[in-house]
Tab-separated table of C-alpha atoms in Angstrom:
chain	number	residue	atom	x	y	z
A	575	MET	CA	20.601	137.528	220.063
A	576	ARG	CA	18.603	136.461	216.990
A	577	GLU	CA	16.238	138.691	215.049
A	578	ILE	CA	13.123	137.777	213.087
A	579	SER	CA	12.098	140.268	210.401
A	580	ILE	CA	8.410	140.356	209.486
A	581	THR	CA	7.690	140.316	205.761
A	582	LYS	CA	4.360	140.914	204.013
A	583	GLU	CA	3.732	137.149	204.116
A	584	GLU	CA	3.700	137.136	207.939
A	585	ALA	CA	2.128	140.561	208.525
A	586	GLY	CA	-1.364	140.754	209.976
A	587	GLN	CA	-1.096	138.032	212.598
A	588	ARG	CA	-0.643	138.295	216.337
A	589	LEU	CA	2.817	138.108	217.841
A	590	ASP	CA	1.986	135.112	220.052
A	591	LYS	CA	0.556	133.179	217.095
A	592	LEU	CA	3.670	133.776	215.019
A	593	LEU	CA	5.943	132.800	217.905
A	594	GLY	CA	3.997	129.559	218.290
A	595	LYS	CA	4.651	128.757	214.617
A	596	TYR	CA	8.299	129.798	214.733
A	597	PHE	CA	9.096	127.968	217.981
A	598	ARG	CA	7.050	124.830	217.388
A	599	ALA	CA	8.711	122.851	220.168
A	600	ALA	CA	7.959	125.517	222.780
A	601	THR	CA	4.833	125.609	224.956
A	602	ALA	CA	2.627	128.691	225.035
A	603	SER	CA	3.432	129.202	228.735
A	604	PHE	CA	7.171	129.181	227.969
A	605	LEU	CA	6.785	131.795	225.249
A	606	TYR	CA	4.663	134.077	227.469
A	607	LYS	CA	7.259	133.713	230.206
A	608	MET	CA	9.985	134.765	227.753
A	609	LEU	CA	7.888	137.804	226.776
A	610	ARG	CA	7.415	138.802	230.431
A	611	LYS	CA	11.143	138.446	231.128
A	612	LYS	CA	11.958	140.411	227.946
A	613	ASN	CA	13.877	137.490	226.464
A	614	ILE	CA	11.603	138.105	223.474
A	615	VAL	CA	10.861	141.719	222.546
A	616	LEU	CA	9.157	143.459	219.640
A	617	ASN	CA	10.986	146.370	217.992
A	618	GLN	CA	13.266	146.511	221.060
A	619	LYS	CA	10.289	147.028	223.394
A	620	ARG	CA	8.507	144.758	225.817
A	621	ALA	CA	5.485	143.005	224.273
A	622	GLY	CA	2.545	141.076	225.677
A	623	GLY	CA	1.953	138.792	222.707
A	624	ARG	CA	-1.359	140.129	221.414
A	625	GLU	CA	0.203	142.801	219.208
A	626	LEU	CA	-0.667	142.658	215.488
A	627	LEU	CA	2.476	142.460	213.389
A	628	SER	CA	3.199	144.746	210.440
A	629	GLU	CA	5.650	144.377	207.580
A	630	GLY	CA	9.054	145.629	208.754
A	631	ASP	CA	8.555	144.745	212.439
A	632	ARG	CA	11.497	143.066	214.109
A	633	ILE	CA	11.363	140.486	216.874
A	634	GLN	CA	14.497	140.206	219.003
A	635	VAL	CA	15.060	136.836	220.694
A	636	PHE	CA	17.621	136.524	223.496
A	637	PHE	CA	18.103	132.747	223.634
A	638	SER	CA	21.263	130.722	223.629
A	639	ASP	CA	21.971	129.087	220.267
A	640	GLU	CA	21.146	125.690	221.763
A	641	THR	CA	17.809	126.842	223.192
A	642	PHE	CA	16.918	128.676	219.987
A	643	GLU	CA	17.407	125.609	217.792
A	644	ARG	CA	15.749	123.265	220.280
A	645	MET	CA	12.649	125.435	220.605
A	646	ARG	CA	12.324	125.729	216.837
A	647	GLY	CA	11.953	121.976	216.433
A	648	GLY	CA	13.552	122.505	213.080
A	649	ASP	CA	14.179	118.919	212.029
A	650	HIS	CA	10.535	118.118	211.323
A	651	GLN	CA	9.925	121.405	209.507
A	652	ASP	CA	13.067	121.020	207.434
A	653	GLN	CA	12.096	117.492	206.463
A	654	ALA	CA	8.649	118.677	205.395
A	655	PHE	CA	10.049	121.615	203.412
A	656	PHE	CA	12.685	119.604	201.564
A	657	ALA	CA	10.121	116.850	200.843
A	658	LEU	CA	7.941	119.479	199.180
A	659	LYS	CA	10.892	120.594	197.057
A	660	GLU	CA	11.064	117.114	195.527
A	661	ILE	CA	7.426	117.081	194.366
A	662	ASP	CA	6.863	117.309	190.620
A	663	TYR	CA	4.821	120.490	190.189
A	664	ARG	CA	5.191	120.870	186.406
A	665	HIS	CA	1.612	119.906	185.628
A	666	VAL	CA	0.189	122.497	188.070
A	667	HIS	CA	-1.950	124.779	185.898
A	668	VAL	CA	-2.023	128.334	187.262
A	669	ILE	CA	-5.055	130.273	185.989
A	670	TYR	CA	-4.395	133.482	187.938
A	671	GLU	CA	-1.689	134.737	190.287
A	672	ASP	CA	-0.862	137.958	192.103
A	673	GLU	CA	1.126	138.794	195.238
A	674	ASP	CA	-1.447	137.310	197.591
A	675	ILE	CA	-3.586	134.666	195.877
A	676	LEU	CA	-3.453	131.872	193.332
A	677	ALA	CA	-6.167	130.282	191.223
A	678	LEU	CA	-5.424	126.752	190.006
A	679	ASP	CA	-7.135	124.353	187.605
A	680	LYS	CA	-7.650	121.125	189.559
A	681	PRO	CA	-7.931	118.083	187.301
A	682	ALA	CA	-10.590	115.471	187.983
A	683	GLY	CA	-9.186	112.663	190.129
A	684	CYS	CA	-6.919	114.954	192.153
A	685	LEU	CA	-7.507	115.661	195.850
A	686	SER	CA	-7.823	119.317	196.851
A	687	GLN	CA	-6.174	118.576	200.209
A	688	ARG	CA	-4.807	115.475	201.863
A	689	ALA	CA	-7.282	113.003	203.324
A	690	GLY	CA	-4.428	110.975	204.852
A	691	GLN	CA	-0.813	111.620	205.770
A	692	LYS	CA	0.537	109.756	202.738
A	693	ASP	CA	-1.822	111.333	200.206
A	694	MET	CA	-0.655	113.653	197.462
A	695	SER	CA	-2.946	116.583	196.759
A	696	LEU	CA	-3.110	119.814	194.817
A	697	ASN	CA	-2.155	121.627	198.026
A	698	GLU	CA	1.262	119.940	198.182
A	699	GLU	CA	1.830	120.477	194.457
A	700	MET	CA	0.951	124.161	194.883
A	701	LEU	CA	3.505	124.465	197.717
A	702	ALA	CA	6.157	122.827	195.520
A	703	TYR	CA	5.346	125.339	192.770
A	704	LEU	CA	5.718	128.286	195.171
A	705	ILE	CA	9.068	126.933	196.405
A	706	ALA	CA	10.345	126.543	192.839
A	707	GLU	CA	9.205	130.086	191.997
A	708	GLY	CA	10.972	131.492	195.080
A	709	ALA	CA	7.708	132.695	196.640
A	710	LEU	CA	8.072	130.248	199.559
A	711	THR	CA	11.427	129.908	201.303
A	712	ARG	CA	12.639	127.638	204.076
A	713	GLU	CA	12.492	130.539	206.511
A	714	SER	CA	9.007	131.702	205.498
A	715	TYR	CA	7.721	128.115	205.628
A	716	PHE	CA	8.458	128.090	209.369
A	717	LEU	CA	6.141	131.077	209.841
A	718	PHE	CA	3.318	130.538	207.353
A	719	HIS	CA	2.041	127.634	205.248
A	720	PRO	CA	0.147	128.738	202.124
A	721	SER	CA	-2.982	126.678	201.619
A	722	VAL	CA	-5.938	126.140	199.314
A	723	ALA	CA	-9.001	128.086	200.476
A	724	ASN	CA	-11.823	126.043	198.935
A	725	ARG	CA	-12.280	122.400	198.111
A	726	LEU	CA	-13.750	120.405	195.275
A	727	ASP	CA	-14.726	116.729	195.277
A	728	ARG	CA	-11.918	114.504	194.021
A	729	ASN	CA	-13.643	113.926	190.678
A	730	THR	CA	-14.859	117.510	190.193
A	731	SER	CA	-12.503	119.638	188.115
A	732	GLY	CA	-11.844	123.356	187.921
A	733	LEU	CA	-11.011	126.398	189.986
A	734	ILE	CA	-9.301	126.162	193.355
A	735	LEU	CA	-8.267	129.340	195.176
A	736	ALA	CA	-5.225	129.497	197.443
A	737	GLY	CA	-3.710	132.131	199.713
A	738	LYS	CA	-0.027	132.705	198.976
A	739	THR	CA	0.282	135.089	201.929
A	740	LEU	CA	-1.505	135.404	205.249
A	741	ARG	CA	-3.222	138.509	203.875
A	742	GLY	CA	-4.430	136.561	200.857
A	743	GLN	CA	-5.538	133.614	202.942
A	744	GLN	CA	-7.470	135.839	205.355
A	745	TYR	CA	-9.134	137.675	202.451
A	746	LEU	CA	-10.269	134.473	200.750
A	747	SER	CA	-11.442	132.883	204.005
A	748	GLU	CA	-13.531	135.932	204.864
A	749	GLN	CA	-15.157	136.180	201.430
A	750	LEU	CA	-15.899	132.449	201.241
A	751	ARG	CA	-17.298	132.443	204.780
A	752	ASP	CA	-19.563	135.427	204.014
A	753	ARG	CA	-20.666	133.828	200.704
A	754	SER	CA	-19.756	137.003	198.859
A	755	VAL	CA	-17.861	134.930	196.273
A	756	ILE	CA	-20.020	133.908	193.298
A	757	LYS	CA	-19.155	130.366	192.187
A	758	LEU	CA	-20.406	129.122	188.823
A	759	TYR	CA	-20.090	125.546	187.591
A	760	HIS	CA	-20.574	123.903	184.203
A	761	THR	CA	-22.083	120.452	184.084
A	762	ILE	CA	-23.821	118.102	181.654
A	763	VAL	CA	-27.047	116.509	182.886
A	764	ARG	CA	-29.440	113.919	181.521
A	765	GLY	CA	-32.582	115.283	179.901
A	766	ARG	CA	-33.554	118.566	178.303
A	767	LEU	CA	-33.821	121.692	180.472
A	768	THR	CA	-34.885	124.887	178.712
A	769	GLU	CA	-35.504	127.488	181.431
A	770	GLU	CA	-33.554	129.095	184.263
A	771	LEU	CA	-34.602	127.914	187.709
A	772	GLN	CA	-33.615	128.175	191.363
A	773	LEU	CA	-33.903	124.999	193.416
A	774	ASP	CA	-34.552	125.358	197.143
A	775	GLY	CA	-34.489	122.575	199.664
A	776	TYR	CA	-32.625	120.809	202.443
A	777	LEU	CA	-29.640	118.485	202.524
A	778	TYR	CA	-28.607	115.886	205.087
A	779	LYS	CA	-25.159	114.299	205.007
A	780	ASP	CA	-24.804	110.685	206.066
A	781	VAL	CA	-21.174	110.755	207.195
A	782	SER	CA	-20.915	106.984	207.571
A	783	ARG	CA	-21.808	106.478	203.877
A	784	ASN	CA	-20.310	109.748	202.579
A	785	GLN	CA	-23.584	110.390	200.816
A	786	VAL	CA	-26.253	113.070	201.094
A	787	LEU	CA	-30.043	113.115	200.992
A	788	VAL	CA	-31.985	116.028	199.496
A	789	SER	CA	-35.600	117.030	200.027
A	790	GLU	CA	-37.793	120.064	199.446
A	791	THR	CA	-38.864	119.962	203.098
A	792	LYS	CA	-36.781	119.640	206.248
A	793	GLU	CA	-39.279	117.288	207.893
A	794	ASP	CA	-38.489	114.544	205.366
A	795	LEU	CA	-34.854	114.341	206.488
A	796	PRO	CA	-33.055	113.323	209.696
A	797	GLU	CA	-32.195	115.952	212.274
A	798	GLY	CA	-29.307	118.178	211.240
A	799	ALA	CA	-30.410	118.847	207.660
A	800	GLN	CA	-29.170	122.152	206.218
A	801	GLU	CA	-30.912	124.598	203.903
A	802	ILE	CA	-29.594	124.650	200.314
A	803	HIS	CA	-30.128	126.832	197.245
A	804	THR	CA	-28.951	125.937	193.737
A	805	ALA	CA	-29.678	127.984	190.596
A	806	TYR	CA	-29.083	126.857	187.034
A	807	ARG	CA	-29.237	128.255	183.489
A	808	PRO	CA	-29.214	126.106	180.331
A	809	LEU	CA	-26.331	126.919	177.974
A	810	ASP	CA	-26.610	124.228	175.320
A	811	HIS	CA	-28.571	121.114	174.400
A	812	GLY	CA	-28.054	117.760	172.811
A	813	LYS	CA	-30.665	115.137	171.995
A	814	ASP	CA	-31.085	113.905	175.549
A	815	LEU	CA	-28.727	116.081	177.568
A	816	THR	CA	-28.195	119.695	178.635
A	817	LEU	CA	-25.139	121.772	179.413
A	818	LEU	CA	-25.946	123.846	182.496
A	819	GLU	CA	-24.328	126.792	184.205
A	820	VAL	CA	-24.959	126.255	187.920
A	821	HIS	CA	-24.723	128.925	190.594
A	822	LEU	CA	-23.736	127.271	193.868
A	823	MET	CA	-25.511	129.588	196.297
A	824	THR	CA	-24.875	127.462	199.402
A	825	GLY	CA	-21.802	125.257	199.378
A	826	ARG	CA	-22.766	121.949	200.981
A	827	SER	CA	-21.203	118.534	200.381
A	828	HIS	CA	-22.281	117.024	197.028
A	829	GLN	CA	-24.939	119.756	196.763
A	830	ILE	CA	-25.002	120.255	192.992
A	831	ARG	CA	-24.815	116.532	192.246
A	832	ALA	CA	-27.567	115.501	194.662
A	833	HIS	CA	-29.829	118.504	194.025
A	834	LEU	CA	-29.921	117.978	190.264
A	835	ALA	CA	-30.378	114.227	190.682
A	836	SER	CA	-33.319	114.870	193.012
A	837	ILE	CA	-35.258	116.578	190.186
A	838	GLY	CA	-34.542	113.788	187.713
A	839	HIS	CA	-31.560	115.355	185.920
A	840	PRO	CA	-28.440	113.558	187.227
A	841	ILE	CA	-24.979	114.649	186.198
A	842	ALA	CA	-23.273	112.704	183.435
A	843	GLY	CA	-20.802	110.166	184.774
A	844	ASP	CA	-21.737	110.634	188.444
A	845	PRO	CA	-21.170	107.223	190.077
A	846	LYS	CA	-23.008	108.069	193.313
A	847	TYR	CA	-26.106	110.054	192.319
A	848	GLY	CA	-26.192	109.381	188.577
A	849	ASP	CA	-27.962	107.066	186.165
A	850	PHE	CA	-25.935	103.833	185.962
A	851	HIS	CA	-27.092	102.756	182.478
A	852	TRP	CA	-26.660	106.237	180.973
A	853	ASN	CA	-23.213	106.447	182.542
A	854	GLN	CA	-22.285	103.150	180.898
A	855	ILE	CA	-23.270	104.533	177.493
A	856	LEU	CA	-21.271	107.731	178.079
A	857	ARG	CA	-18.267	105.725	179.184
A	858	ARG	CA	-18.386	103.425	176.160
A	859	LYS	CA	-19.068	106.109	173.553
A	860	TYR	CA	-17.116	109.093	174.897
A	861	GLY	CA	-14.745	107.796	177.556
A	862	VAL	CA	-16.563	109.532	180.446
A	863	ARG	CA	-15.064	108.044	183.603
A	864	GLY	CA	-16.290	110.460	186.255
A	865	GLN	CA	-18.858	113.164	186.904
A	866	LEU	CA	-18.854	116.008	184.376
A	867	LEU	CA	-18.909	118.819	186.920
A	868	HIS	CA	-16.465	121.695	186.526
A	869	SER	CA	-15.839	124.815	188.615
A	870	TYR	CA	-15.870	127.292	185.751
A	871	SER	CA	-15.937	130.807	187.199
A	872	ILE	CA	-15.271	132.573	190.487
A	873	LYS	CA	-16.280	136.198	190.923
A	874	LEU	CA	-14.632	138.020	193.828
A	875	PRO	CA	-16.360	140.927	195.601
A	876	ASP	CA	-13.718	143.372	194.339
A	877	GLY	CA	-14.860	142.794	190.756
A	878	ARG	CA	-12.274	140.265	189.653
A	879	GLU	CA	-13.594	137.254	187.735
A	880	ILE	CA	-11.448	134.190	187.176
A	881	ILE	CA	-12.520	131.766	184.446
A	882	CYS	CA	-11.306	128.237	183.827
A	883	PRO	CA	-12.784	126.618	180.667
A	884	GLU	CA	-14.000	123.053	180.925
A	885	GLY	CA	-11.968	120.246	179.364
A	886	GLU	CA	-12.167	118.524	175.998
A	887	ILE	CA	-14.426	115.760	177.321
A	888	TYR	CA	-17.302	118.269	177.528
A	889	ARG	CA	-16.931	119.281	173.894
A	890	ARG	CA	-16.641	115.637	172.867
A	891	VAL	CA	-19.903	114.707	174.562
A	892	LEU	CA	-21.748	117.818	173.361
A	893	SER	CA	-20.629	117.553	169.766
A	894	GLY	CA	-21.692	113.936	169.566
A	895	GLN	CA	-18.738	113.245	167.272
A	896	ASP	CA	-18.875	109.572	168.201
A	897	GLY	CA	-22.461	109.427	166.983
A	898	CYS	CA	-24.418	108.912	170.181
A	899	ALA	CA	-26.642	110.797	172.653
A	900	CYS	CA	-26.314	114.227	171.037
A	901	ASP	CA	-28.022	115.056	167.757
A	902	GLY	CA	-25.216	117.373	166.629
A	903	THR	CA	-27.455	120.467	166.295
A	904	LEU	CA	-25.960	122.407	169.166
A	905	LYS	CA	-26.782	126.063	169.605
A	906	ASN	CA	-24.092	128.716	169.719
A	907	ARG	CA	-23.913	129.116	173.448
A	908	LYS	CA	-22.972	132.421	175.020
A	909	SER	CA	-22.037	132.537	178.671
A	910	GLN	CA	-23.193	135.581	180.591
A	911	THR	CA	-20.463	135.236	183.170
């Protein structure tokens, strides 16, 4: 007989779901058959599989050693776990951490999650960090894989949230799905904006081109366009640019970039929706090599606010220290976040 003890990381999920993760080589019908025959029991009692697990619960498994190891399919999981252990996580920048969630500073150019099997992303680096810190063990990895909860474009920097535990992952997923999380971005755009404004419109994503179209009316776009809302507040000005705080009210693909470009204020360095000639000047004078869009603040419904200041490139462009684009008379900006 083998026994599986439920920790806080696994608590909150159904018994059958956990068994499917633990015995990855087993079919669902096999596991339900083992439950019916009481070869798998919960707290020494017969279980149907739909029970919600709590910390401290114990699952007794009456398999032979050979069957137990075969049903676990452990070779693949072990290979994945030990591969994660070898990842260099030292540059992972943790902004906030508690028992259940993490907030990380994603650098521009880094994927939030893998796009292909061979990709390296912040998600894998985060897992390597948790393994090194002892928060993720070989045994717990069989039962639950921590994961990032929100995504940013590859070349957008800033805050990424991740669930360390199932409880944390469920909490973040629920709040993000209900849009009860307030997400604020900092970005530098072409032109001078002086007043707060909310932009309303519609967005259509052309999947084949990985590009979106934005319009004030739905009729101007192909079928499938989604409603979008983007609010902004000027924080600072240069000669021909503005630092904005943007409230992402609806989180669609490329929403901030395309919405601002649609009103004639493209984001600095944006290769897809930006101003090519202005981008060339910014690249030559300040070294801007990608869109200056940064996830700056996330406010959770429980009152917590996590802030991740933008990088040095923003200050370099705003200060105009290289003598271009900005007149050097920047206001003392005060964020209201």
